[in-house]
PDB file of C-alpha atoms and ligand atoms in Angstrom:
ATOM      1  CA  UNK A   1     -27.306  11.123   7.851  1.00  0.00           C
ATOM      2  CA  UNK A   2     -28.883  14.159   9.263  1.00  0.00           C
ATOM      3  CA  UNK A   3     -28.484  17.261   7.444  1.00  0.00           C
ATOM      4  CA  UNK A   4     -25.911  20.288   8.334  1.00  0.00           C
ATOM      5  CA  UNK A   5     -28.476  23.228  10.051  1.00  0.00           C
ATOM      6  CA  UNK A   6     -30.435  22.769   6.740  1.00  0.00           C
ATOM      7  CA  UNK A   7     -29.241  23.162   3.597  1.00  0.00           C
ATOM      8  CA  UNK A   8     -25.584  23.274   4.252  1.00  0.00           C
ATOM      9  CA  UNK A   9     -22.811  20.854   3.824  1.00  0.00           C
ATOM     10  CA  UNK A  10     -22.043  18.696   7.276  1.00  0.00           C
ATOM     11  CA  UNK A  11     -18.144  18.584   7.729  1.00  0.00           C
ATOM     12  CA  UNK A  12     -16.189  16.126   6.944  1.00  0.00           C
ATOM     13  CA  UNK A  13     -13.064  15.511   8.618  1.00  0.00           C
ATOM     14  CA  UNK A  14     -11.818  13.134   6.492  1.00  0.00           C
ATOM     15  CA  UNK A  15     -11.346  15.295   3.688  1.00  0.00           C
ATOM     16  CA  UNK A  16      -9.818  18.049   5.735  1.00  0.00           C
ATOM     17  CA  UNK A  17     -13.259  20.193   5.655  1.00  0.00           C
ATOM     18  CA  UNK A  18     -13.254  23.703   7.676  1.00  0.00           C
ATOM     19  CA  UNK A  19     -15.412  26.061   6.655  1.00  0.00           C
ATOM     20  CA  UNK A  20     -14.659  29.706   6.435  1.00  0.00           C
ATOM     21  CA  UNK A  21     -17.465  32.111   8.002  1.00  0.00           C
ATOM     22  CA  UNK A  22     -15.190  34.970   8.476  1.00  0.00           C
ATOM     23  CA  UNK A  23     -16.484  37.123   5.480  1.00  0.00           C
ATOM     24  CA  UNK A  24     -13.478  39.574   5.851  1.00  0.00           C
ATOM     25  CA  UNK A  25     -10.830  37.089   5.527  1.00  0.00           C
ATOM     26  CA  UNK A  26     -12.545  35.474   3.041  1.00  0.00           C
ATOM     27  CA  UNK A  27     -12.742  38.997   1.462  1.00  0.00           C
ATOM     28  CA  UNK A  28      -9.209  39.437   2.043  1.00  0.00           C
ATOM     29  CA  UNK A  29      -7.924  36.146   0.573  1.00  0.00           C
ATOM     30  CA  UNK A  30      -9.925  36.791  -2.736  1.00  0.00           C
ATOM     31  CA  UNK A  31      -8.228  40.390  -2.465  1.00  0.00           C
ATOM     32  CA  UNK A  32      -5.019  39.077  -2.500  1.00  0.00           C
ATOM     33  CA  UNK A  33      -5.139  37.196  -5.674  1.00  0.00           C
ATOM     34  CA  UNK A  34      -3.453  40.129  -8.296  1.00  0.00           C
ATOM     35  CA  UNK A  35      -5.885  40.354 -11.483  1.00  0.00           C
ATOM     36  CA  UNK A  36      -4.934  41.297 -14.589  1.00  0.00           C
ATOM     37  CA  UNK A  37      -6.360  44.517 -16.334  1.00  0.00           C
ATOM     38  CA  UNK A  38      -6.082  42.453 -19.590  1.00  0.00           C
ATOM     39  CA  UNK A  39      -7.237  39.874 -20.343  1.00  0.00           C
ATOM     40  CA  UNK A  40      -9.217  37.916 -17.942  1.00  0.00           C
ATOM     41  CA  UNK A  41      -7.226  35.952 -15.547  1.00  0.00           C
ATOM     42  CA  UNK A  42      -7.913  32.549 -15.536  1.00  0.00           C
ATOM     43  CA  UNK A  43      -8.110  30.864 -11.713  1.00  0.00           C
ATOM     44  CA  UNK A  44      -8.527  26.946 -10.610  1.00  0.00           C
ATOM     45  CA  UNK A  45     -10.021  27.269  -7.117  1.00  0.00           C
ATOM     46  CA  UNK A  46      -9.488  23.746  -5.174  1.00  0.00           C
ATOM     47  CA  UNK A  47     -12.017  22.835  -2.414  1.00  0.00           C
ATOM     48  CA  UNK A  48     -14.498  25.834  -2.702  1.00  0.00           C
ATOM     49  CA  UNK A  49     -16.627  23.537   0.022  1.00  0.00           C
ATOM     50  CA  UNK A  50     -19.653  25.848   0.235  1.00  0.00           C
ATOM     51  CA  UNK A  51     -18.343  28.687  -1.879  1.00  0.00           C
ATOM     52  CA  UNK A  52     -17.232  31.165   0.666  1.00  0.00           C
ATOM     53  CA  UNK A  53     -14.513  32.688  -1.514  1.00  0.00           C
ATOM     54  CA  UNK A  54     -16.491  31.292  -4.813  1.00  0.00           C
ATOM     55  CA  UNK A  55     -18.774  34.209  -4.424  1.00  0.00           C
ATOM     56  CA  UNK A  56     -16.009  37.009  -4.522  1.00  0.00           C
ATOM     57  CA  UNK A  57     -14.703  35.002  -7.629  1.00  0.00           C
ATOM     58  CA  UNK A  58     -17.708  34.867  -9.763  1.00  0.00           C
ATOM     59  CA  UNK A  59     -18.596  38.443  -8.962  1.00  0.00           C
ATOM     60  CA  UNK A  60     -14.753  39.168 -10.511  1.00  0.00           C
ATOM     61  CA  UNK A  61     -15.611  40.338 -14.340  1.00  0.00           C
ATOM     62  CA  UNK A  62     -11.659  39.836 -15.119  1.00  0.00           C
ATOM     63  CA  UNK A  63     -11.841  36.673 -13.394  1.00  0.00           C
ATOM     64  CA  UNK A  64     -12.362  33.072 -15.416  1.00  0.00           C
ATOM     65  CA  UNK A  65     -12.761  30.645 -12.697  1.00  0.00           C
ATOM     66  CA  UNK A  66     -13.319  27.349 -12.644  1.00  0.00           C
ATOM     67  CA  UNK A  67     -13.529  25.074  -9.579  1.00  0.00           C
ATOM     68  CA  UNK A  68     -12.417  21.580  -8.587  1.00  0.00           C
ATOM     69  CA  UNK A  69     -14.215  19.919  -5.363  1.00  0.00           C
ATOM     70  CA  UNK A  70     -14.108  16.384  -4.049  1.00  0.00           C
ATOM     71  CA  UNK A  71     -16.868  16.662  -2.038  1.00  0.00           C
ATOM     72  CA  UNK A  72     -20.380  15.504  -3.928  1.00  0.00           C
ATOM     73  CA  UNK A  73     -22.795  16.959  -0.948  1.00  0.00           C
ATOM     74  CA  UNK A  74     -20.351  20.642  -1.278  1.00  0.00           C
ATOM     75  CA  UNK A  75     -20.788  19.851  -5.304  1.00  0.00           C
ATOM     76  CA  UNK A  76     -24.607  19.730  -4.768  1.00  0.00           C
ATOM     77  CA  UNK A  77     -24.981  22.379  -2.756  1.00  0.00           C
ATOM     78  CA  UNK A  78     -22.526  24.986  -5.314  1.00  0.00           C
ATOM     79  CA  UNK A  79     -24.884  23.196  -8.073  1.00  0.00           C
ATOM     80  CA  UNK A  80     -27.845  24.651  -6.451  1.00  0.00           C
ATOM     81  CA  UNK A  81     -26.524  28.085  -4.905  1.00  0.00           C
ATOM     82  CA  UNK A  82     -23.922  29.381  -7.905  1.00  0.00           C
ATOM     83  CA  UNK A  83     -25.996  29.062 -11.376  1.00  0.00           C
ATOM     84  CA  UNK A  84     -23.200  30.865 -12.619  1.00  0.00           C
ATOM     85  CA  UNK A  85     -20.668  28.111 -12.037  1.00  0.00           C
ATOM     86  CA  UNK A  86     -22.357  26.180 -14.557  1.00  0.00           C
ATOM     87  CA  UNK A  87     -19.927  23.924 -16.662  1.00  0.00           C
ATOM     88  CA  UNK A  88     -17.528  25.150 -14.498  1.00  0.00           C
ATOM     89  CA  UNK A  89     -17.250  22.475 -11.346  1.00  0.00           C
ATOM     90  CA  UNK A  90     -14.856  19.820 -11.718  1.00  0.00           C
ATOM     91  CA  UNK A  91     -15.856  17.189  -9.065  1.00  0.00           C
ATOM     92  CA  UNK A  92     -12.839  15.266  -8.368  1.00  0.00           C
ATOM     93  CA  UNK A  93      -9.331  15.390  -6.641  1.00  0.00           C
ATOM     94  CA  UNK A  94      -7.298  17.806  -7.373  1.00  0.00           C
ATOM     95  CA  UNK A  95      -4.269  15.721  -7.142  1.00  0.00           C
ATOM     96  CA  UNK A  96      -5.394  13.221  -9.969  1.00  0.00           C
ATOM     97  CA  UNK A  97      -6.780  15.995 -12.026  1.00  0.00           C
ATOM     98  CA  UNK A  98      -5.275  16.529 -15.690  1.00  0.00           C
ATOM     99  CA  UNK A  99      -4.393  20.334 -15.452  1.00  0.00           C
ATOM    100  CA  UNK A 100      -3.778  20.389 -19.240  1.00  0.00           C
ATOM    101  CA  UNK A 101      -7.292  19.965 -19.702  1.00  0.00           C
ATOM    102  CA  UNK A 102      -8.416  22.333 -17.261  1.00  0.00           C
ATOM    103  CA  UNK A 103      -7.028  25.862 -18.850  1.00  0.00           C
ATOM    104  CA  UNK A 104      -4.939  25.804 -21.774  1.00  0.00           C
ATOM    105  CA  UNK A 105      -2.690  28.596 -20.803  1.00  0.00           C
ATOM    106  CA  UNK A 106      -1.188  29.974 -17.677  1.00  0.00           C
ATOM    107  CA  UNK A 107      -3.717  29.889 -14.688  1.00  0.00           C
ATOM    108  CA  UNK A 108      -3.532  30.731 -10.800  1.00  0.00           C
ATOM    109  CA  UNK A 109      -4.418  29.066  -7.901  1.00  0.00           C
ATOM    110  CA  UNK A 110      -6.554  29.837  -5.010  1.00  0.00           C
ATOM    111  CA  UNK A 111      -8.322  27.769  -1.880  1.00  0.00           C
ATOM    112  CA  UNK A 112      -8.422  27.461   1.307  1.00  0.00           C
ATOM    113  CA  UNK A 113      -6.940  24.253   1.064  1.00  0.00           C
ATOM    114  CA  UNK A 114      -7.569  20.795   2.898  1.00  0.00           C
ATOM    115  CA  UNK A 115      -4.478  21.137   5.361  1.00  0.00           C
ATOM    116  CA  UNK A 116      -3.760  17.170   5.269  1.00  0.00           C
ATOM    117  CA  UNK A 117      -2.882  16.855   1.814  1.00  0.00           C
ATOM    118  CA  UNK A 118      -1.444  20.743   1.323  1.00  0.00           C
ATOM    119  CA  UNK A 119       2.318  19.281   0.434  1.00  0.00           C
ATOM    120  CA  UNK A 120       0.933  17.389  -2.086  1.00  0.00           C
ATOM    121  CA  UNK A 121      -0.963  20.373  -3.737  1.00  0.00           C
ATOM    122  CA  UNK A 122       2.499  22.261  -3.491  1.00  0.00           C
ATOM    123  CA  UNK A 123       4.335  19.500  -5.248  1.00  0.00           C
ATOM    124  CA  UNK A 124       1.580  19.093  -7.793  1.00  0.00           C
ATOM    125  CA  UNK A 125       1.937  22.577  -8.955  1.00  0.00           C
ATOM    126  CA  UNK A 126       5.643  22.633  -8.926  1.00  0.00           C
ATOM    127  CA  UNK A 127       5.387  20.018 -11.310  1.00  0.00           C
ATOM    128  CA  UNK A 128       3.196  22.433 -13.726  1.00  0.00           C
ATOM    129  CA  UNK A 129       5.144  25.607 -12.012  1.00  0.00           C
ATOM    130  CA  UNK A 130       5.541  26.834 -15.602  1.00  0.00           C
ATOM    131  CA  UNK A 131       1.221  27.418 -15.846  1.00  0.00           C
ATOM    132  CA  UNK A 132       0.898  28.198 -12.382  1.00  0.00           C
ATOM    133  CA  UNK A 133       1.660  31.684 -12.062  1.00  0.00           C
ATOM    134  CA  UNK A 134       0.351  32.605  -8.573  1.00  0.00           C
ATOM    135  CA  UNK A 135      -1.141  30.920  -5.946  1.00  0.00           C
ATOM    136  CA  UNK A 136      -2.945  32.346  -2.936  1.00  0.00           C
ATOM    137  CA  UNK A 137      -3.807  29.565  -0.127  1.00  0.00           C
ATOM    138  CA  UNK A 138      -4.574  29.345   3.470  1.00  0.00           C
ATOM    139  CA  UNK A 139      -2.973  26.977   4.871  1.00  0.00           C
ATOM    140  CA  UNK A 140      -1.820  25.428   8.663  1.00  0.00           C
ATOM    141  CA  UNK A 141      -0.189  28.333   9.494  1.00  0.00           C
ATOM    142  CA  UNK A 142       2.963  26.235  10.603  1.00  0.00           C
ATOM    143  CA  UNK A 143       3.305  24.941   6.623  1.00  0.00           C
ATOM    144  CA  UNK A 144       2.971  28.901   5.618  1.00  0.00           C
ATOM    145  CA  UNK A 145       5.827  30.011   8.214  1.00  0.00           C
ATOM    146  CA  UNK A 146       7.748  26.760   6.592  1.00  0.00           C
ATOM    147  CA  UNK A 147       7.208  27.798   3.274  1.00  0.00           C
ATOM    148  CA  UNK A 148       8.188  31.337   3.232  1.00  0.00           C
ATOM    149  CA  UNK A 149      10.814  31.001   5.945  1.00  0.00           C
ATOM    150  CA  UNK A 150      14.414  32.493   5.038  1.00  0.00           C
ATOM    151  CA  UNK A 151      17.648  30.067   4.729  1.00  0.00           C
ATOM    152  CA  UNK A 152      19.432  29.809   8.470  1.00  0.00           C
ATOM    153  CA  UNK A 153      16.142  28.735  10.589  1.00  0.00           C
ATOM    154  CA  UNK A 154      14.791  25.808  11.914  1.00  0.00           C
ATOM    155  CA  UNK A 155      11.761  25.496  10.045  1.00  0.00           C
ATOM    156  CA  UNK A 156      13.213  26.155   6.638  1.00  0.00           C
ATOM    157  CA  UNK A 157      13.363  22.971   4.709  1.00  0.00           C
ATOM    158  CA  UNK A 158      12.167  21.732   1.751  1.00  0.00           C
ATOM    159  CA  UNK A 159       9.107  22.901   0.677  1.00  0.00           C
ATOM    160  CA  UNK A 160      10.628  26.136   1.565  1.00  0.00           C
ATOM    161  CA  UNK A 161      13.814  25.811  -1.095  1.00  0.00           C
ATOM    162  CA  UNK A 162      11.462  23.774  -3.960  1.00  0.00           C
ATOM    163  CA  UNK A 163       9.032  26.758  -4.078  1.00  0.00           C
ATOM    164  CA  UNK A 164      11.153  30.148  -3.287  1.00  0.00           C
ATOM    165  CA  UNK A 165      13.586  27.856  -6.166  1.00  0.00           C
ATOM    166  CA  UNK A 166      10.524  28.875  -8.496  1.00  0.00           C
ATOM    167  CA  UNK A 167       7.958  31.583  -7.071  1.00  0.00           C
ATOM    168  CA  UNK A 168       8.141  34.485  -4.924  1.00  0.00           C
ATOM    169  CA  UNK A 169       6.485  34.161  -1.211  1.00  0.00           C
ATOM    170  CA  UNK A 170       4.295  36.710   0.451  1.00  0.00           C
ATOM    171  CA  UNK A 171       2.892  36.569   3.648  1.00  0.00           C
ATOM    172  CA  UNK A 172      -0.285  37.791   3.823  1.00  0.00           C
ATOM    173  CA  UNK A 173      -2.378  37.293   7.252  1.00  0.00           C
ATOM    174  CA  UNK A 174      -3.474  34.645  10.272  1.00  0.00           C
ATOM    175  CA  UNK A 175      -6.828  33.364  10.713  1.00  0.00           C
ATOM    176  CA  UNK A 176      -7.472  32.694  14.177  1.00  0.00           C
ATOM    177  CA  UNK A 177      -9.044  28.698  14.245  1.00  0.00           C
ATOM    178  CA  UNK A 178     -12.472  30.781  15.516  1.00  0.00           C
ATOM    179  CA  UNK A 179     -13.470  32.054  11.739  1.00  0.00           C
ATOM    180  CA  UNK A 180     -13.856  28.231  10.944  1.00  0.00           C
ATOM    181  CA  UNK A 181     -16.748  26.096  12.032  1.00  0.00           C
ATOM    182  CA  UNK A 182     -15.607  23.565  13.026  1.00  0.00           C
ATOM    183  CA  UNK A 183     -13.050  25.432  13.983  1.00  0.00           C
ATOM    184  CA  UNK A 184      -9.421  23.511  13.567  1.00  0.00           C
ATOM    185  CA  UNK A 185      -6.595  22.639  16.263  1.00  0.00           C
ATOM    186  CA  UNK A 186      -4.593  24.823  14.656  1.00  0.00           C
ATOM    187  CA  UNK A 187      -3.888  29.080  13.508  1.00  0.00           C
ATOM    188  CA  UNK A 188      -3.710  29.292   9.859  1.00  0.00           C
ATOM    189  CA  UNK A 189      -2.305  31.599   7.453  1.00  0.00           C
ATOM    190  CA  UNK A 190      -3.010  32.723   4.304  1.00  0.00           C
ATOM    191  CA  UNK A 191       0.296  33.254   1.784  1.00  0.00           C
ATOM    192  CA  UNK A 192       0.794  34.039  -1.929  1.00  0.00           C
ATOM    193  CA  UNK A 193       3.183  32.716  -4.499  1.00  0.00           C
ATOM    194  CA  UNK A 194       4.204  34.344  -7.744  1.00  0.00           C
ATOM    195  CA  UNK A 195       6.239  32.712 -10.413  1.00  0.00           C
ATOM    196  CA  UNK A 196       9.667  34.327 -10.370  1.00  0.00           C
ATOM    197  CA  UNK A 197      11.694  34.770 -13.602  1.00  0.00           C
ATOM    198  CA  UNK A 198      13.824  31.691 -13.025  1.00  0.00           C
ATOM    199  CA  UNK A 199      13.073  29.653 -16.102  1.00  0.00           C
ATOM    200  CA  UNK A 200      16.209  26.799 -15.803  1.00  0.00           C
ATOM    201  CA  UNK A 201      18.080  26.083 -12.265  1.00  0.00           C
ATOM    202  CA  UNK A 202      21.535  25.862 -14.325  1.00  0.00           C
ATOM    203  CA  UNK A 203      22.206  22.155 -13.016  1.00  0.00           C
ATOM    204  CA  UNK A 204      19.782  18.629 -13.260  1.00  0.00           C
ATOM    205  CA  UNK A 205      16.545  19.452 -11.412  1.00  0.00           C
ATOM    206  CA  UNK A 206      16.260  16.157 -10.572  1.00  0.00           C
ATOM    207  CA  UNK A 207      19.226  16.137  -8.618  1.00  0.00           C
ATOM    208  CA  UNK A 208      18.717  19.470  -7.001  1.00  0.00           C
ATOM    209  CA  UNK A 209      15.598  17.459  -5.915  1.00  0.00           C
ATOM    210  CA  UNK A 210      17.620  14.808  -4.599  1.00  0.00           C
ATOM    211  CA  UNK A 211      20.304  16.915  -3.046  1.00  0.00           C
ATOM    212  CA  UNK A 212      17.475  19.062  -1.387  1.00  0.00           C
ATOM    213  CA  UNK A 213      15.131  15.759   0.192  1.00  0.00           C
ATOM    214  CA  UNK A 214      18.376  13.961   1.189  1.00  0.00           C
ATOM    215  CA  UNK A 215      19.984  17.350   2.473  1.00  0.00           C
ATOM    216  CA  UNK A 216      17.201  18.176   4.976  1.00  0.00           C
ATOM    217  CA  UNK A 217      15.987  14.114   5.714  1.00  0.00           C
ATOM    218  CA  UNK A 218      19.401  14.450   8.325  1.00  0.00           C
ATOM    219  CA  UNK A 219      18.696  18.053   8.817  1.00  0.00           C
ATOM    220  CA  UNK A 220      21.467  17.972  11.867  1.00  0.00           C
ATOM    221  CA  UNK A 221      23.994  15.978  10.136  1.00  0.00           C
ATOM    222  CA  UNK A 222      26.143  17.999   8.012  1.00  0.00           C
ATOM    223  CA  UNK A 223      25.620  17.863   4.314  1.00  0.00           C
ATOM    224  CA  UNK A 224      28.808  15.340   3.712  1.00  0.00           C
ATOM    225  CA  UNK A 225      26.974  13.151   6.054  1.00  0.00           C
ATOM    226  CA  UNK A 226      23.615  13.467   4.897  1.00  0.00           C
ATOM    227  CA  UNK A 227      24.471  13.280   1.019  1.00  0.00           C
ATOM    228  CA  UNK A 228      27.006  10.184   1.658  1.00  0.00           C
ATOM    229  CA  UNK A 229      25.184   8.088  -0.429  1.00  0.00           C
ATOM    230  CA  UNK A 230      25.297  10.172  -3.451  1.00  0.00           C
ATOM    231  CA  UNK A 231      28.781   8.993  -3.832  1.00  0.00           C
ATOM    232  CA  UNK A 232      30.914  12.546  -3.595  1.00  0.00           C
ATOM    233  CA  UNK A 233      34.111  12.809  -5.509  1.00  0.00           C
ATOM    234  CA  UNK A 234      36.578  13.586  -2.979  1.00  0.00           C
ATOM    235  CA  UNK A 235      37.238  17.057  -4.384  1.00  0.00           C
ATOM    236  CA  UNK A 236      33.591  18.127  -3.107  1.00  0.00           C
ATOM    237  CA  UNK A 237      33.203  16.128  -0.070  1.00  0.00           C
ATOM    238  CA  UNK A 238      36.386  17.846   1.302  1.00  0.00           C
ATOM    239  CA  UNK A 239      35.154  21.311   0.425  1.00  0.00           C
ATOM    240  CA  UNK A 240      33.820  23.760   3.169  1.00  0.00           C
ATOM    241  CA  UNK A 241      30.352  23.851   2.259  1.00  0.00           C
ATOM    242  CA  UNK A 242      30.082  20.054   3.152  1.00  0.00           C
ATOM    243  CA  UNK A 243      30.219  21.093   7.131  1.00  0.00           C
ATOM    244  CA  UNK A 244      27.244  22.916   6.978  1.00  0.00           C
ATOM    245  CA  UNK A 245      23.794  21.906   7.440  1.00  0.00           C
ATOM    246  CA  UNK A 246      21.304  21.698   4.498  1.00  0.00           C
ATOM    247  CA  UNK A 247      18.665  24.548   6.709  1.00  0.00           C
ATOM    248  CA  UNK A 248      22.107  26.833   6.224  1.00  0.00           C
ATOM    249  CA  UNK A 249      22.023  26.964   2.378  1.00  0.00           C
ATOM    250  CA  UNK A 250      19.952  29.417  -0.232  1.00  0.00           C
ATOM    251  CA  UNK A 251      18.525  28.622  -2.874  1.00  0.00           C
ATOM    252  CA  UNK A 252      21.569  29.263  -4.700  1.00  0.00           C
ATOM    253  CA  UNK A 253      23.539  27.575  -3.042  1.00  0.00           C
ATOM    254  CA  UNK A 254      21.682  24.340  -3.176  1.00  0.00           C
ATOM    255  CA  UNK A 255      21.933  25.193  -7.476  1.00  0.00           C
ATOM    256  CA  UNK A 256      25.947  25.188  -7.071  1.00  0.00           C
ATOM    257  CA  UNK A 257      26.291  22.643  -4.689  1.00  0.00           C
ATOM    258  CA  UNK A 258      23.968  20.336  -7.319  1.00  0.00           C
ATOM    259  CA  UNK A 259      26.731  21.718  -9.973  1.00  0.00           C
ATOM    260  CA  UNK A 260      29.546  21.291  -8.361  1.00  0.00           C
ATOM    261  CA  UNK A 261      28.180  17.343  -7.493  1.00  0.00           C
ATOM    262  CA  UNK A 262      27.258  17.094 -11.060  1.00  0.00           C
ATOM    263  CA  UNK A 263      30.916  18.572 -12.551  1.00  0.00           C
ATOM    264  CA  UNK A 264      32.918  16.435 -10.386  1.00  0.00           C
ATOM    265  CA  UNK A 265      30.758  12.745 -11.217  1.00  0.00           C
ATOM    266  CA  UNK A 266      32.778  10.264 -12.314  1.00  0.00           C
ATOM    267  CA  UNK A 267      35.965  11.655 -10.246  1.00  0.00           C
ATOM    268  CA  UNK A 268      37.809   9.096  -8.618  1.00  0.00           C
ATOM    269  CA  UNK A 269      36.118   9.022  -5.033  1.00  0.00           C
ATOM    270  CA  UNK A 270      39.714   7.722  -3.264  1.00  0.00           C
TER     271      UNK A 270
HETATM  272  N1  SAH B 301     -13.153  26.757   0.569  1.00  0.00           N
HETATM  273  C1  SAH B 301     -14.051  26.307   1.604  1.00  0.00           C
HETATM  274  C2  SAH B 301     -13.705  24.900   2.108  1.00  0.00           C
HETATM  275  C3  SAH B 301     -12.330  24.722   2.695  1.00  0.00           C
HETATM  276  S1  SAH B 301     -12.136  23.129   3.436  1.00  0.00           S
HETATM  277  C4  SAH B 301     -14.027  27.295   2.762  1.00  0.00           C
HETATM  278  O1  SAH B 301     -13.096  28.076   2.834  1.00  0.00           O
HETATM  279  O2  SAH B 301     -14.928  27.267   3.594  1.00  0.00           O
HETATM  280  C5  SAH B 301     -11.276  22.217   2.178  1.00  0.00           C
HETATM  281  C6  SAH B 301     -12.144  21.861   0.971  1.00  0.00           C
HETATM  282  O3  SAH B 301     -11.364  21.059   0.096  1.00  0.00           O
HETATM  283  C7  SAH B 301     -13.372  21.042   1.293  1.00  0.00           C
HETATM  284  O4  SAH B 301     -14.473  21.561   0.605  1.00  0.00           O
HETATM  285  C8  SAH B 301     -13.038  19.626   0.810  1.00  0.00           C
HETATM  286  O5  SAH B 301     -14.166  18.880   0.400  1.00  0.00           O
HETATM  287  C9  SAH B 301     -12.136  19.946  -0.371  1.00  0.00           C
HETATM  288  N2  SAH B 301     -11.178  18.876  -0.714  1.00  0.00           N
HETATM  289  C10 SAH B 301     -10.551  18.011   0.124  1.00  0.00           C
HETATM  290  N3  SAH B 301      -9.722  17.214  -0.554  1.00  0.00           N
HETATM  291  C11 SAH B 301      -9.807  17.585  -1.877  1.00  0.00           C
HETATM  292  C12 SAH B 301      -9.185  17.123  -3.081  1.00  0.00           C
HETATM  293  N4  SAH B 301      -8.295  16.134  -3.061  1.00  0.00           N
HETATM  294  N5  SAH B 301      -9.518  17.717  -4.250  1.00  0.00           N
HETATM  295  C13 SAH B 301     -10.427  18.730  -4.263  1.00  0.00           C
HETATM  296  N6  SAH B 301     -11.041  19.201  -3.163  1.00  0.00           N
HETATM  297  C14 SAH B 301     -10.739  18.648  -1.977  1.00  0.00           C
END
């Protein structure tokens, strides 16, 4: 294979691989990641590729990073350019790593992620939402707009209630596909999310999860068509909420919809 002009990684599109050369958003991105005073904040960056925001990080003194890449030619080439990332690359997938054994206490998240497998990096860190306390990503900019979109829109859904259930979105900037090489088909976007105070949901999350998937799979049915097959008590199916759509309902009212579905199992359904 011939090499990438020299020394640098050639792209692969397989594993989602655009590379940043826009040094102010890269700048930027790194900026938006909020460091503690005390004590070092620990940070997991996934896919630094050939280190374009790994640089800002390592030159971070309250910064402990560590970095987990796929990629063994990007893996080589941080080997040979960062001596200061020493013991500190974890070459492997992100979404089999063991997080426990990454940082022992609560860490943030930061990449320009690979866009094709970016739902499954959201649902991996909800699932360890309680160690993850902020994430800053780039991302397709249609996912970001998804994610941080408000209830009563078309492209809220559910990504967008999972992770506003559990951290606060901001949206930061767009990165035109130009700052990329190769540059991708699509604009991107660069968001944060910070862990909100909501420790419980008040009803079974893994109903809410249930209620929330099925809710939005029939996005244009109402919800007493598109949770049929949850088996509603009568009591709720006839109840006024049940003629909306699921892209109509908060947060909290996804949580007390899953209560009220929970409170009223068992009912007589005739
Ligand atoms: N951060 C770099 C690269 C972004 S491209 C930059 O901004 O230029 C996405 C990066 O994620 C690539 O380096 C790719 O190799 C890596 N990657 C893709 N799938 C991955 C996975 N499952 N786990 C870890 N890294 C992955």
């Amino acid at each position: 294979m011939k090499p990438y002009k020299g020394d640098k990684v050639r792209p692969k599109k397989s594993l989602g691989q655009h590379f940043l050369h826009d040094e102010t958003a890269a700048k930027k991105i790194v900026n938006g990641l909020i460091v503690n005073e005390t004590p070092v904040t620990s940070v997991l960056e996934i896919g630094p590729g050939m280190g374009v925001l790994t640089k800002y990080l390592v030159a971070e003194p309250r910064v402990e990073l560590k970095v987990v890449e796929i990629d063994r030619d990007s893996v080589a080439y941080l080997k040979k350019n960062f001596s200061s990332l020493e013991g500190r690359i974890i070459e492997g997938d992100f979404l089999q790593l063991n997080l426990d054994q990454v940082f022992t206490h609560p860490f943030a998240v930061i990449g320009n992620f690979p866009y094709n497998i970016s739902s499954q990096i959201f649902f991996k860190i909800l699932g360890h939402r309680d160690r993850v306390s902020q994430v800053v990503c780039m991302l397709q900019k249609e996912v970001a707009d998804r994610i941080a979109e408000e209830h009563g829109t078309k492209t809220y859904g559910i990504l967008s209630v999972l992770l506003q259930a559990y951290y606060e979105i901001d949206y930061l900037f767009k990165v035109p596909p130009g700052a990329f090489t190769p540059p991708p088909k699509v604009m991107s976007a660069v968001i944060r999310l910070r862990r909100n105070s909501r420790e419980k949901l008040g009803c079974d999350e893994a109903m809410f999860v249930k209620v929330v998937k099925q809710g939005f799979n029939t996005r244009r049915k109402t919800l007493r068509n598109a949770l049929k097959n949850l088996n509603l008590a009568a009591d709720v199916a006839a109840l006024p909420i049940m003629d909306k759509r699921a892209e109509q309902l908060s947060v909290d009212d996804f949580i007390s919809l899953t209560k009220l579905i929970e409170d009223n199992r068992g009912g007589t359904n005739s």
